Amino acid sequence: MPSIGIKDIIDILLVASLMFGFFRLLRRSGGTNLFWGILLLVVVWFLVDGVFRLEMTGTLLNSIFSVGMLGLIVIFQEELRSFIYRLGARLNLTSGFKRFISKEQKHQDESAEQIVRACNNMQKSCTGALIVIEGNESLREYADTGESLDARVSTRLIENIFFKNTPLHDGALIISKGRIVAAGCILPVSKDVTIPQHYGLRHRAALGLAERTSALCIIVSEETGRISVASASTIREVSPQALTSILSDFLSKQ
């Protein structure tokens, strides 16, 4: 009986990690049954080609897997893009070396204060809002779907944009480099089937963008007035005090 060495253990751990990641990817898209079906085919293929050495059947299964992998890439291209992005973001070594001078830090703190104040006011009046702060990559393709602006971040402007009678209140407001660049923007809606039922379209759009980019999305619920934050493919409710800390930390890493 052959002994199991350190390379074999590493090999097993790598395969297990890949399978677990693939399972999570399909589960978020409602494809859990597809995962188990693929796993069963892999087991059958291993037995046929690696254990019993059935040449004809093994050749047939090899051909099926070659075509099937291309099909999976086409079907789950959005999910794969999100998965690869998150993997790359974790390996990003440059962000830890970025430092800002005191003037830039002061500007960031002022922007964060204006945003938090607007969210706090809209929470009290149950005014629905979706505010997006750009992360490490450009959001130009999403900003182009709305009304182009170039304005200083201010509490009054944010509240006016999301006032119920204004034409831009239904879309997202995008902030880039400390400026409001667009309003009334359309965002991709998340396909995650595990999102709680009480979350509305704003929450799903925010999570959809958070799955594809490193942006920070702030949502104020029109029904309850509660504030939520979506980032790194997760969404959670926060208090105005917690939002201040989250915004300051996010802006300091840009």
GROMACS .gro file of C-alpha atoms in nm:
model
  254
    1MET     CA    1   0.000   0.000   0.000
    2PRO     CA    2   0.157   0.334  -0.105
    3SER     CA    3   0.227   0.583   0.174
    4ILE     CA    4   0.070   0.927   0.182
    5GLY     CA    5   0.326   1.207   0.174
    6ILE     CA    6   0.308   1.580   0.232
    7LYS     CA    7   0.250   1.647  -0.139
    8ASP     CA    8  -0.051   1.416  -0.136
    9ILE     CA    9  -0.199   1.600   0.162
   10ILE     CA   10  -0.145   1.937  -0.010
   11ASP     CA   11  -0.303   1.797  -0.326
   12ILE     CA   12  -0.611   1.678  -0.135
   13LEU     CA   13  -0.648   2.012   0.046
   14LEU     CA   14  -0.625   2.207  -0.280
   15VAL     CA   15  -0.890   1.993  -0.448
   16ALA     CA   16  -1.116   2.017  -0.142
   17SER     CA   17  -1.077   2.398  -0.136
   18LEU     CA   18  -1.159   2.426  -0.506
   19MET     CA   19  -1.466   2.204  -0.468
   20PHE     CA   20  -1.587   2.402  -0.166
   21GLY     CA   21  -1.541   2.730  -0.351
   22PHE     CA   22  -1.728   2.593  -0.652
   23PHE     CA   23  -2.009   2.474  -0.424
   24ARG     CA   24  -2.045   2.819  -0.264
   25LEU     CA   25  -2.043   2.979  -0.608
   26LEU     CA   26  -2.332   2.761  -0.731
   27ARG     CA   27  -2.523   2.784  -0.402
   28ARG     CA   28  -2.538   3.165  -0.428
   29SER     CA   29  -2.690   3.125  -0.775
   30GLY     CA   30  -2.939   2.859  -0.670
   31GLY     CA   31  -2.743   2.583  -0.845
   32THR     CA   32  -2.680   2.345  -0.554
   33ASN     CA   33  -2.841   2.052  -0.736
   34LEU     CA   34  -2.618   2.123  -1.034
   35PHE     CA   35  -2.313   2.096  -0.808
   36TRP     CA   36  -2.414   1.751  -0.679
   37GLY     CA   37  -2.486   1.637  -1.033
   38ILE     CA   38  -2.141   1.750  -1.149
   39LEU     CA   39  -1.980   1.585  -0.845
   40LEU     CA   40  -2.152   1.256  -0.930
   41LEU     CA   41  -2.025   1.276  -1.288
   42VAL     CA   42  -1.672   1.342  -1.161
   43VAL     CA   43  -1.688   1.034  -0.934
   44VAL     CA   44  -1.817   0.819  -1.222
   45TRP     CA   45  -1.548   0.955  -1.455
   46PHE     CA   46  -1.277   0.881  -1.196
   47LEU     CA   47  -1.397   0.522  -1.151
   48VAL     CA   48  -1.429   0.460  -1.525
   49ASP     CA   49  -1.103   0.622  -1.636
   50GLY     CA   50  -0.881   0.586  -1.330
   51VAL     CA   51  -0.991   0.264  -1.159
   52PHE     CA   52  -1.154   0.032  -1.413
   53ARG     CA   53  -0.965   0.169  -1.718
   54LEU     CA   54  -1.263   0.151  -1.954
   55GLU     CA   55  -1.112   0.320  -2.260
   56MET     CA   56  -1.423   0.385  -2.472
   57THR     CA   57  -1.636   0.508  -2.183
   58GLY     CA   58  -1.345   0.710  -2.048
   59THR     CA   59  -1.289   0.877  -2.385
   60LEU     CA   60  -1.660   0.961  -2.408
   61LEU     CA   61  -1.665   1.112  -2.058
   62ASN     CA   62  -1.347   1.311  -2.132
   63SER     CA   63  -1.518   1.464  -2.436
   64ILE     CA   64  -1.831   1.545  -2.233
   65PHE     CA   65  -1.623   1.716  -1.963
   66SER     CA   66  -1.430   1.920  -2.220
   67VAL     CA   67  -1.751   2.057  -2.372
   68GLY     CA   68  -1.925   2.081  -2.035
   69MET     CA   69  -1.656   2.303  -1.882
   70LEU     CA   70  -1.696   2.554  -2.165
   71GLY     CA   71  -2.072   2.549  -2.111
   72LEU     CA   72  -2.033   2.615  -1.737
   73ILE     CA   73  -1.802   2.910  -1.806
   74VAL     CA   74  -2.065   3.063  -2.038
   75ILE     CA   75  -2.356   3.000  -1.798
   76PHE     CA   76  -2.180   3.123  -1.484
   77GLN     CA   77  -1.961   3.394  -1.633
   78GLU     CA   78  -2.092   3.663  -1.393
   79GLU     CA   79  -2.041   3.442  -1.086
   80LEU     CA   80  -1.692   3.339  -1.201
   81ARG     CA   81  -1.601   3.702  -1.259
   82SER     CA   82  -1.715   3.788  -0.907
   83PHE     CA   83  -1.522   3.492  -0.759
   84ILE     CA   84  -1.199   3.578  -0.943
   85TYR     CA   85  -1.231   3.944  -0.847
   86ARG     CA   86  -1.269   3.861  -0.477
   87LEU     CA   87  -0.967   3.630  -0.500
   88GLY     CA   88  -0.760   3.904  -0.661
   89ALA     CA   89  -0.876   4.160  -0.405
   90ARG     CA   90  -0.748   3.941  -0.121
   91LEU     CA   91  -0.406   3.917  -0.288
   92ASN     CA   92  -0.382   4.291  -0.352
   93LEU     CA   93  -0.061   4.393  -0.176
   94THR     CA   94  -0.051   4.755  -0.287
   95SER     CA   95  -0.346   4.885  -0.085
   96GLY     CA   96  -0.158   4.841   0.242
   97PHE     CA   97   0.114   5.085   0.128
   98LYS     CA   98  -0.116   5.374   0.033
   99ARG     CA   99  -0.095   5.682   0.256
  100PHE     CA  100  -0.272   6.013   0.233
  101ILE     CA  101  -0.154   6.354   0.344
  102SER     CA  102  -0.350   6.536   0.615
  103LYS     CA  103  -0.541   6.755   0.366
  104GLU     CA  104  -0.679   6.452   0.184
  105GLN     CA  105  -0.770   6.284   0.512
  106LYS     CA  106  -0.961   6.594   0.621
  107HIS     CA  107  -1.153   6.597   0.291
  108GLN     CA  108  -1.243   6.231   0.336
  109ASP     CA  109  -1.367   6.293   0.689
  110GLU     CA  110  -1.582   6.582   0.568
  111SER     CA  111  -1.734   6.370   0.290
  112ALA     CA  112  -1.805   6.087   0.532
  113GLU     CA  113  -1.969   6.330   0.774
  114GLN     CA  114  -2.194   6.473   0.501
  115ILE     CA  115  -2.301   6.125   0.385
  116VAL     CA  116  -2.373   5.999   0.737
  117ARG     CA  117  -2.572   6.311   0.821
  118ALA     CA  118  -2.782   6.272   0.505
  119CYS     CA  119  -2.846   5.904   0.581
  120ASN     CA  120  -2.942   5.987   0.937
  121ASN     CA  121  -3.194   6.249   0.817
  122MET     CA  122  -3.337   6.017   0.549
  123GLN     CA  123  -3.366   5.739   0.807
  124LYS     CA  124  -3.589   5.958   1.023
  125SER     CA  125  -3.816   6.044   0.728
  126CYS     CA  126  -3.805   5.692   0.575
  127THR     CA  127  -3.668   5.831   0.249
  128GLY     CA  128  -3.535   5.554   0.028
  129ALA     CA  129  -3.177   5.601  -0.091
  130LEU     CA  130  -2.890   5.413  -0.255
  131ILE     CA  131  -2.545   5.572  -0.231
  132VAL     CA  132  -2.240   5.412  -0.392
  133ILE     CA  133  -1.880   5.506  -0.308
  134GLU     CA  134  -1.627   5.395  -0.568
  135GLY     CA  135  -1.360   5.148  -0.463
  136ASN     CA  136  -1.040   5.043  -0.638
  137GLU     CA  137  -1.189   5.018  -0.988
  138SER     CA  138  -1.384   5.268  -1.197
  139LEU     CA  139  -1.766   5.272  -1.190
  140ARG     CA  140  -1.788   5.474  -1.512
  141GLU     CA  141  -1.999   5.210  -1.692
  142TYR     CA  142  -2.263   5.238  -1.418
  143ALA     CA  143  -2.235   5.616  -1.387
  144ASP     CA  144  -2.305   5.647  -1.760
  145THR     CA  145  -2.652   5.494  -1.706
  146GLY     CA  146  -2.762   5.794  -1.497
  147GLU     CA  147  -2.751   6.172  -1.502
  148SER     CA  148  -2.396   6.306  -1.506
  149LEU     CA  149  -2.304   6.543  -1.222
  150ASP     CA  150  -1.988   6.697  -1.082
  151ALA     CA  151  -2.069   6.827  -0.738
  152ARG     CA  152  -1.923   6.845  -0.390
  153VAL     CA  153  -2.057   6.585  -0.149
  154SER     CA  154  -2.312   6.763   0.069
  155THR     CA  155  -2.597   6.659   0.294
  156ARG     CA  156  -2.855   6.889   0.131
  157LEU     CA  157  -2.772   6.777  -0.222
  158ILE     CA  158  -2.796   6.408  -0.131
  159GLU     CA  159  -3.132   6.462   0.042
  160ASN     CA  160  -3.265   6.664  -0.253
  161ILE     CA  161  -3.165   6.393  -0.502
  162PHE     CA  162  -3.352   6.126  -0.308
  163PHE     CA  163  -3.658   6.338  -0.229
  164LYS     CA  164  -3.961   6.139  -0.346
  165ASN     CA  165  -4.081   6.393  -0.603
  166THR     CA  166  -3.748   6.427  -0.786
  167PRO     CA  167  -3.686   6.232  -1.110
  168LEU     CA  168  -3.355   6.087  -0.986
  169HIS     CA  169  -3.467   5.940  -0.652
  170ASP     CA  170  -3.521   5.585  -0.781
  171GLY     CA  171  -3.165   5.528  -0.905
  172ALA     CA  172  -2.827   5.509  -0.736
  173LEU     CA  173  -2.604   5.805  -0.653
  174ILE     CA  174  -2.235   5.741  -0.731
  175ILE     CA  175  -1.948   5.914  -0.552
  176SER     CA  176  -1.594   5.899  -0.691
  177LYS     CA  177  -1.281   6.069  -0.555
  178GLY     CA  178  -1.484   6.279  -0.314
  179ARG     CA  179  -1.726   6.409  -0.580
  180ILE     CA  180  -2.083   6.319  -0.671
  181VAL     CA  181  -2.038   6.208  -1.034
  182ALA     CA  182  -2.384   6.077  -1.124
  183ALA     CA  183  -2.737   6.015  -0.995
  184GLY     CA  184  -3.029   5.802  -1.108
  185CYS     CA  185  -2.789   5.523  -1.207
  186ILE     CA  186  -2.891   5.165  -1.284
  187LEU     CA  187  -2.703   4.886  -1.103
  188PRO     CA  188  -2.696   4.510  -1.168
  189VAL     CA  189  -2.935   4.314  -0.945
  190SER     CA  190  -2.791   4.028  -0.741
  191LYS     CA  191  -2.902   3.674  -0.823
  192ASP     CA  192  -2.816   3.549  -0.473
  193VAL     CA  193  -3.110   3.332  -0.363
  194THR     CA  194  -3.009   3.360   0.005
  195ILE     CA  195  -3.097   3.730   0.026
  196PRO     CA  196  -3.370   3.782   0.292
  197GLN     CA  197  -3.718   3.826   0.146
  198HIS     CA  198  -3.776   4.164   0.313
  199TYR     CA  199  -3.493   4.326   0.116
  200GLY     CA  200  -3.620   4.535  -0.173
  201LEU     CA  201  -3.480   4.625  -0.515
  202ARG     CA  202  -3.238   4.884  -0.373
  203HIS     CA  203  -3.080   4.622  -0.146
  204ARG     CA  204  -3.054   4.368  -0.430
  205ALA     CA  205  -2.899   4.625  -0.663
  206ALA     CA  206  -2.648   4.727  -0.396
  207LEU     CA  207  -2.549   4.366  -0.334
  208GLY     CA  208  -2.530   4.305  -0.709
  209LEU     CA  209  -2.268   4.581  -0.742
  210ALA     CA  210  -2.085   4.465  -0.428
  211GLU     CA  211  -2.052   4.119  -0.583
  212ARG     CA  212  -1.883   4.263  -0.892
  213THR     CA  213  -1.673   4.550  -0.754
  214SER     CA  214  -1.503   4.675  -0.439
  215ALA     CA  215  -1.750   4.963  -0.404
  216LEU     CA  216  -1.924   5.043  -0.076
  217CYS     CA  217  -2.303   5.072  -0.111
  218ILE     CA  218  -2.524   5.241   0.148
  219ILE     CA  219  -2.898   5.177   0.145
  220VAL     CA  220  -3.175   5.356   0.337
  221SER     CA  221  -3.498   5.155   0.337
  222GLU     CA  222  -3.808   5.339   0.222
  223GLU     CA  223  -4.029   5.103   0.424
  224THR     CA  224  -3.846   5.092   0.758
  225GLY     CA  225  -3.586   5.370   0.738
  226ARG     CA  226  -3.314   5.125   0.840
  227ILE     CA  227  -2.962   5.179   0.706
  228SER     CA  228  -2.777   4.889   0.544
  229VAL     CA  229  -2.429   4.855   0.397
  230ALA     CA  230  -2.328   4.624   0.111
  231SER     CA  231  -1.962   4.546   0.043
  232ALA     CA  232  -1.746   4.245  -0.045
  233SER     CA  233  -2.056   4.045  -0.149
  234THR     CA  234  -2.226   4.087   0.192
  235ILE     CA  235  -2.504   4.311   0.319
  236ARG     CA  236  -2.593   4.403   0.677
  237GLU     CA  237  -2.792   4.660   0.873
  238VAL     CA  238  -2.593   4.922   1.064
  239SER     CA  239  -2.650   5.216   1.294
  240PRO     CA  240  -2.551   5.574   1.198
  241GLN     CA  241  -2.263   5.549   1.446
  242ALA     CA  242  -2.137   5.226   1.287
  243LEU     CA  243  -2.178   5.378   0.940
  244THR     CA  244  -1.938   5.658   1.036
  245SER     CA  245  -1.672   5.406   1.131
  246ILE     CA  246  -1.730   5.194   0.819
  247LEU     CA  247  -1.710   5.495   0.587
  248SER     CA  248  -1.394   5.633   0.749
  249ASP     CA  249  -1.223   5.294   0.731
  250PHE     CA  250  -1.329   5.242   0.367
  251LEU     CA  251  -1.214   5.586   0.252
  252SER     CA  252  -0.880   5.553   0.429
  253LYS     CA  253  -0.796   5.246   0.221
  254GLN     CA  254  -0.868   5.405  -0.116
   0.00000   0.00000   0.00000
